[in-house]
């Protein structure tokens, strides 16, 4: 059913672009705004650096791509999808969100609606963003314009669960706004909608989704440490336990990226501000933040035990998870940095990561053809690595023998060559 709203999406990253394209593909004219003019230029040329949207989908969507904030004046329904990272002290950094609010505020008119999709702590939309909208626009929220919240659920690299096929949580400042927000999203989301009773509830629902995953993975990582001490293979234990119908299917691993490794800190910040110390959530964060160092030290311990002098290590994968190009908050860098701190020579290979971004963000020069090494750390099991399998690993090791740190257990242990030692979480 037509919703009759004029849409603008602010922020065209891995969240905003699929949202804009989904609406534009249905024939709705959508203003796609991003402050990065280079990003706008590449999208106009039909290329998405995040690899979330195919060129043909870009081409057939009714998008007006721009970095000119003046273009936003023709919209009356704004969807804000900018990043919400943490700072060096692991506190929420709302800089981009508040700047986006200011940009929208300059285009705001009576009757407009602003919906936030960025992950925040409960209360941020109404307590932090709304005052900026009012101040810049000179309008009064609830009387002249209203706000809503609909948390993003985009899973980077996941081609099955897309914007249109994931149940959408929606919330509004009042009942009328909620109905309009539901009508707009309902025009493209096929999986159905869940109307939250308040914006704070919707904000809280989003932030605990990733906190829950973080805690479950932390439990697996702690089990991995315990089972290694007991001489038991973690994967074998999980396979056995997984035969019970209600056992949750989580595995140990590196927890990076912009969601699971970041969002829990938004909740813990708000909890502490309210006077509650969230012991369990912070304990999970501590465990997961330590895994990169644990992998590196175990690698070094085994190399020294094996008598390697001036060891060389090749690390496969730098992105925060398999089959994505995003290297933000990648824990692989923790492995590299820890190895280098002990004088180990490290080369990193990742065919999906952008070399210029890797150099800028981490000071790493990616190696397209790494030199033979004493150990290979398969940190991110991209499909290209999985398909290459053991022949690739053998080729990267000196004389086809040495140590392999198969972090996520991606290699078939039954096909392991005789002269290779394998460790996995």
XYZ file of C-alpha atoms in Angstrom:
425
model
C 0.000 0.000 0.000
C 1.450 3.442 -0.942
C 2.659 5.381 2.088
C 2.918 8.759 0.379
C 6.108 9.841 2.140
C 9.167 11.404 0.500
C 12.159 9.447 1.768
C 15.755 10.362 2.497
C 18.374 7.973 3.887
C 21.284 9.639 5.684
C 24.424 7.505 5.674
C 25.032 5.039 2.835
C 27.189 2.415 4.498
C 26.480 -1.300 4.842
C 23.188 -0.461 6.604
C 21.911 2.622 4.811
C 22.579 1.597 1.235
C 20.504 -1.628 1.332
C 17.688 0.332 2.975
C 17.761 3.048 0.307
C 17.980 0.503 -2.511
C 15.109 -1.567 -1.105
C 12.778 1.432 -1.076
C 14.060 2.690 -4.426
C 13.554 -0.691 -6.048
C 9.844 -0.484 -5.233
C 9.591 2.703 -7.252
C 9.770 5.175 -4.374
C 12.064 8.108 -5.101
C 14.723 8.030 -2.397
C 17.344 10.637 -1.632
C 20.512 8.807 -0.630
C 22.772 11.195 1.288
C 26.334 10.671 2.500
C 28.945 13.260 3.522
C 31.618 11.231 1.675
C 31.601 12.590 -1.876
C 33.896 9.763 -3.019
C 31.322 7.272 -1.760
C 28.601 9.043 -3.751
C 30.774 9.044 -6.885
C 31.464 5.306 -6.700
C 27.783 4.520 -6.118
C 26.843 6.637 -9.132
C 29.373 4.587 -11.087
C 27.583 1.435 -9.951
C 30.118 0.153 -7.412
C 29.474 -0.597 -3.745
C 32.712 -1.012 -1.787
C 30.863 -2.863 1.004
C 29.703 -5.516 -1.504
C 26.238 -5.484 0.084
C 24.420 -4.275 -3.042
C 24.926 -5.622 -6.567
C 25.463 -3.166 -9.471
C 22.223 -4.198 -11.179
C 20.245 -3.452 -8.001
C 21.857 -0.028 -7.789
C 21.033 0.662 -11.412
C 17.359 -0.205 -11.157
C 16.660 1.658 -7.915
C 15.085 5.104 -8.015
C 17.880 6.767 -6.060
C 19.031 10.372 -5.983
C 22.593 10.005 -4.702
C 24.083 13.163 -3.234
C 26.492 14.706 -0.738
C 24.655 18.034 -0.921
C 22.559 18.502 2.258
C 20.363 20.950 0.373
C 18.849 18.002 -1.503
C 17.284 16.841 1.768
C 14.866 19.762 1.780
C 12.446 17.893 -0.488
C 12.095 14.944 1.911
C 9.594 14.571 4.754
C 10.641 11.149 6.130
C 14.284 10.854 7.158
C 16.019 7.551 7.975
C 19.335 8.004 9.809
C 21.774 5.086 9.448
C 25.174 6.483 10.430
C 27.809 4.583 12.461
C 27.769 4.625 16.259
C 31.237 3.442 17.361
C 33.003 3.594 20.708
C 35.976 5.762 21.636
C 39.367 4.725 22.992
C 37.883 4.450 26.491
C 35.125 2.168 25.124
C 32.434 4.738 25.681
C 29.690 5.482 23.121
C 30.755 7.940 20.440
C 27.638 9.706 19.130
C 29.585 12.254 17.050
C 28.359 11.031 13.656
C 24.809 10.570 14.944
C 24.577 14.091 16.371
C 26.110 15.603 13.227
C 23.576 13.717 11.117
C 20.827 15.030 13.392
C 22.100 18.556 12.809
C 22.100 18.001 9.045
C 18.532 16.694 9.148
C 17.506 19.519 11.461
C 18.409 22.073 8.782
C 15.975 20.388 6.366
C 13.232 19.702 8.908
C 9.711 21.060 8.312
C 6.386 20.785 10.052
C 4.873 17.332 9.664
C 8.216 15.611 9.054
C 9.304 12.368 10.723
C 12.870 11.356 11.590
C 13.570 7.662 12.163
C 16.874 6.455 13.596
C 18.268 3.027 12.764
C 21.728 3.454 14.311
C 22.419 1.298 17.378
C 22.266 3.356 20.571
C 21.604 2.931 24.286
C 18.022 3.237 25.548
C 17.037 6.898 25.619
C 19.548 8.252 23.100
C 17.005 9.064 20.381
C 14.821 11.228 22.625
C 17.463 12.486 25.047
C 20.424 13.133 22.723
C 19.221 13.356 19.120
C 15.817 15.010 19.516
C 17.204 18.153 21.252
C 19.629 18.666 18.335
C 16.778 18.416 15.842
C 14.806 21.000 17.832
C 17.723 23.367 18.302
C 18.789 23.392 14.648
C 15.297 23.445 13.129
C 13.674 25.792 15.612
C 10.735 23.396 15.675
C 9.161 21.594 18.612
C 9.124 17.792 18.728
C 5.723 16.249 19.237
C 4.013 19.333 17.872
C 5.830 20.254 14.649
C 7.673 17.003 13.902
C 8.108 13.576 15.480
C 10.786 10.916 15.777
C 10.830 7.151 15.556
C 13.258 4.298 15.937
C 13.673 1.122 13.905
C 16.868 -0.769 14.745
C 18.961 -2.039 11.865
C 19.381 -5.787 11.565
C 21.651 -5.971 8.537
C 24.112 -8.869 8.760
C 27.126 -8.015 6.551
C 28.011 -10.749 4.080
C 24.727 -12.606 4.660
C 22.934 -13.048 1.332
C 20.003 -14.963 2.848
C 18.928 -12.563 5.601
C 18.398 -9.234 3.892
C 16.656 -5.979 4.851
C 13.389 -7.096 3.285
C 13.440 -10.599 4.760
C 14.118 -9.767 8.435
C 11.304 -8.873 10.828
C 11.458 -5.116 11.410
C 10.997 -3.604 14.843
C 9.391 -0.154 14.673
C 8.650 2.459 17.312
C 7.297 5.991 17.299
C 7.079 9.015 19.542
C 3.287 8.719 19.441
C 0.632 6.384 18.029
C 0.201 8.307 14.784
C 3.945 8.347 14.113
C 4.168 4.626 14.840
C 1.443 3.905 12.287
C 3.205 5.975 9.633
C 6.612 4.407 10.358
C 5.009 0.955 10.155
C 3.324 1.829 6.854
C 6.594 3.058 5.326
C 8.663 0.042 6.343
C 5.789 -2.332 5.690
C 5.814 -1.284 2.048
C 9.122 -3.113 1.500
C 9.710 -5.476 4.454
C 8.095 -8.831 3.623
C 8.983 -10.582 6.893
C 6.551 -8.560 8.979
C 6.755 -5.834 11.601
C 6.878 -5.740 15.387
C 5.478 -2.567 16.925
C 7.406 -1.792 20.101
C 5.482 0.106 22.795
C 8.122 2.838 23.026
C 11.309 4.084 21.399
C 13.317 3.106 24.485
C 12.060 -0.478 24.241
C 13.108 -0.679 20.588
C 16.537 0.789 21.406
C 16.999 -1.686 24.241
C 15.878 -4.629 22.082
C 18.543 -3.828 19.507
C 21.397 -3.422 21.928
C 20.669 -6.704 23.750
C 20.509 -8.708 20.505
C 24.245 -8.325 20.035
C 25.018 -8.406 23.766
C 23.363 -11.820 23.915
C 25.495 -13.129 21.048
C 28.588 -11.618 22.640
C 27.945 -13.420 25.918
C 27.264 -16.761 24.256
C 30.472 -16.534 22.252
C 32.365 -15.482 25.384
C 31.087 -18.626 27.093
C 32.387 -20.707 24.186
C 35.756 -18.933 24.309
C 36.034 -19.622 28.026
C 35.099 -23.272 27.477
C 37.802 -23.432 24.816
C 40.402 -22.241 27.329
C 39.209 -24.792 29.890
C 39.153 -27.704 27.448
C 42.642 -26.891 26.183
C 43.870 -27.152 29.753
C 42.162 -30.544 29.992
C 43.486 -31.801 26.671
C 40.017 -31.992 25.076
C 39.094 -30.773 21.594
C 36.436 -28.055 21.908
C 34.821 -28.860 18.540
C 34.377 -32.494 19.574
C 32.706 -31.403 22.822
C 30.340 -29.022 21.008
C 29.433 -31.677 18.450
C 28.451 -34.045 21.229
C 26.567 -31.434 23.257
C 24.825 -30.184 20.116
C 22.853 -33.400 19.816
C 20.563 -32.128 22.593
C 17.548 -30.359 21.090
C 17.872 -27.145 23.090
C 21.655 -26.731 23.081
C 22.527 -23.341 21.540
C 24.752 -23.539 18.486
C 27.576 -21.104 19.249
C 31.301 -21.578 18.615
C 34.461 -19.901 19.940
C 36.162 -17.265 17.828
C 37.352 -13.713 17.349
C 34.647 -11.132 18.058
C 35.244 -7.917 16.131
C 33.367 -5.631 13.784
C 31.021 -2.765 14.414
C 28.208 -4.711 16.109
C 28.896 -7.565 18.521
C 32.207 -6.141 19.700
C 30.820 -2.628 20.164
C 27.105 -2.627 21.023
C 27.408 -4.179 24.515
C 29.428 -1.144 25.591
C 26.434 1.075 24.785
C 24.336 -0.931 27.203
C 26.997 -1.086 29.922
C 27.569 2.666 29.639
C 23.892 3.410 30.153
C 23.628 0.852 32.956
C 26.544 2.401 34.839
C 25.108 5.868 34.285
C 21.926 4.582 35.960
C 23.958 3.285 38.899
C 24.142 -0.412 37.993
C 27.402 -2.261 37.332
C 26.783 -4.925 34.641
C 29.190 -7.659 35.775
C 28.169 -10.402 33.338
C 28.197 -8.264 30.196
C 31.584 -6.721 30.996
C 33.030 -10.129 31.854
C 31.973 -11.378 28.426
C 33.571 -8.364 26.780
C 36.816 -8.961 28.701
C 36.976 -12.574 27.545
C 36.236 -11.813 23.917
C 38.636 -8.878 23.785
C 41.453 -11.194 24.939
C 41.176 -13.863 22.237
C 43.517 -12.268 19.697
C 46.307 -12.079 22.270
C 45.582 -15.651 23.376
C 45.909 -16.965 19.806
C 49.158 -15.064 19.251
C 50.767 -16.265 22.476
C 49.761 -19.867 21.865
C 51.239 -19.617 18.386
C 54.499 -18.221 19.761
C 54.644 -20.819 22.552
C 54.331 -23.675 20.083
C 56.882 -22.165 17.695
C 59.450 -21.754 20.455
C 58.727 -25.226 21.770
C 59.374 -26.529 18.270
C 62.742 -24.788 18.159
C 61.904 -22.128 15.569
C 64.526 -19.362 15.507
C 63.472 -15.925 14.241
C 60.060 -17.334 13.310
C 57.957 -16.097 10.418
C 54.169 -16.200 10.554
C 51.603 -15.718 7.801
C 48.144 -14.543 8.871
C 45.262 -15.285 6.507
C 42.373 -12.838 6.749
C 42.151 -9.337 8.184
C 38.458 -8.442 7.896
C 36.322 -8.705 11.034
C 34.555 -11.828 9.758
C 34.518 -14.136 6.779
C 33.364 -13.045 3.321
C 33.079 -9.327 4.110
C 35.395 -6.452 3.189
C 35.051 -4.459 6.426
C 38.183 -4.375 8.604
C 36.795 -2.081 11.331
C 37.532 -3.331 14.848
C 39.093 -6.505 13.490
C 40.626 -8.626 16.236
C 43.048 -10.081 13.746
C 45.157 -6.998 14.299
C 45.454 -8.019 17.959
C 47.088 -11.259 16.791
C 49.473 -9.414 14.480
C 50.421 -6.776 17.039
C 51.046 -9.326 19.789
C 53.265 -11.475 17.561
C 55.210 -8.432 16.402
C 55.713 -7.309 19.995
C 57.814 -10.469 20.499
C 59.869 -9.799 17.373
C 58.041 -12.244 15.123
C 58.041 -11.406 11.407
C 54.398 -11.321 10.276
C 52.838 -11.114 6.826
C 49.094 -10.649 6.355
C 47.100 -11.766 3.341
C 43.455 -10.954 2.631
C 42.082 -10.811 -0.928
C 38.879 -9.138 0.274
C 40.378 -6.320 2.339
C 41.240 -2.966 0.798
C 45.047 -2.534 0.883
C 44.854 1.241 1.234
C 42.413 0.994 4.154
C 44.568 -1.663 5.872
C 47.597 0.603 5.603
C 45.681 3.641 6.860
C 43.833 1.930 9.725
C 46.469 -0.508 10.975
C 49.710 0.393 9.253
C 49.720 -3.033 7.593
C 50.920 -3.721 4.073
C 48.987 -6.696 2.770
C 51.039 -9.411 1.062
C 49.551 -10.904 -2.101
C 52.217 -13.639 -2.176
C 53.485 -14.287 1.377
C 56.922 -15.819 1.877
C 57.127 -19.393 3.244
C 56.486 -19.277 6.979
C 56.983 -21.372 10.099
C 53.314 -20.971 10.992
C 50.070 -20.038 9.278
C 47.237 -18.442 11.256
C 43.943 -18.998 9.446
C 42.233 -16.144 11.274
C 39.295 -15.413 8.939
C 38.062 -18.417 6.928
C 36.875 -16.665 3.776
C 35.310 -19.044 1.256
C 38.349 -18.560 -0.973
C 40.548 -20.010 1.794
C 38.123 -22.838 2.560
C 37.984 -23.875 -1.098
C 41.776 -23.819 -1.379
C 42.034 -25.895 1.804
C 45.128 -27.789 2.821
C 47.005 -27.332 -0.517
C 47.072 -23.575 0.145
C 48.289 -24.073 3.702
C 51.027 -26.487 2.645
C 52.219 -24.045 -0.006
C 52.523 -21.252 2.566
C 54.588 -23.296 5.043
C 58.359 -23.782 4.817
C 58.928 -27.135 3.124
C 55.225 -27.849 3.533
C 55.524 -28.451 7.260
C 55.008 -26.459 10.447
C 52.263 -25.028 12.648
C 48.723 -24.093 11.630
C 46.505 -22.018 13.931
C 43.066 -22.861 12.533
C 41.226 -20.342 14.692
C 37.651 -21.273 13.722
C 38.246 -24.911 12.816
C 37.679 -24.358 9.091
C 40.106 -27.037 7.864
C 39.172 -30.713 7.711
C 41.276 -32.417 10.420
C 40.933 -35.799 8.687
C 42.823 -34.472 5.645
C 45.672 -32.886 7.625
C 49.123 -33.670 6.188
C 51.370 -35.658 8.520
C 54.038 -32.980 9.023
C 51.665 -30.253 10.148
C 50.690 -29.430 13.732
C 47.194 -27.948 14.137
C 45.730 -25.815 16.928
C 42.206 -24.417 17.004
C 40.050 -22.640 19.557
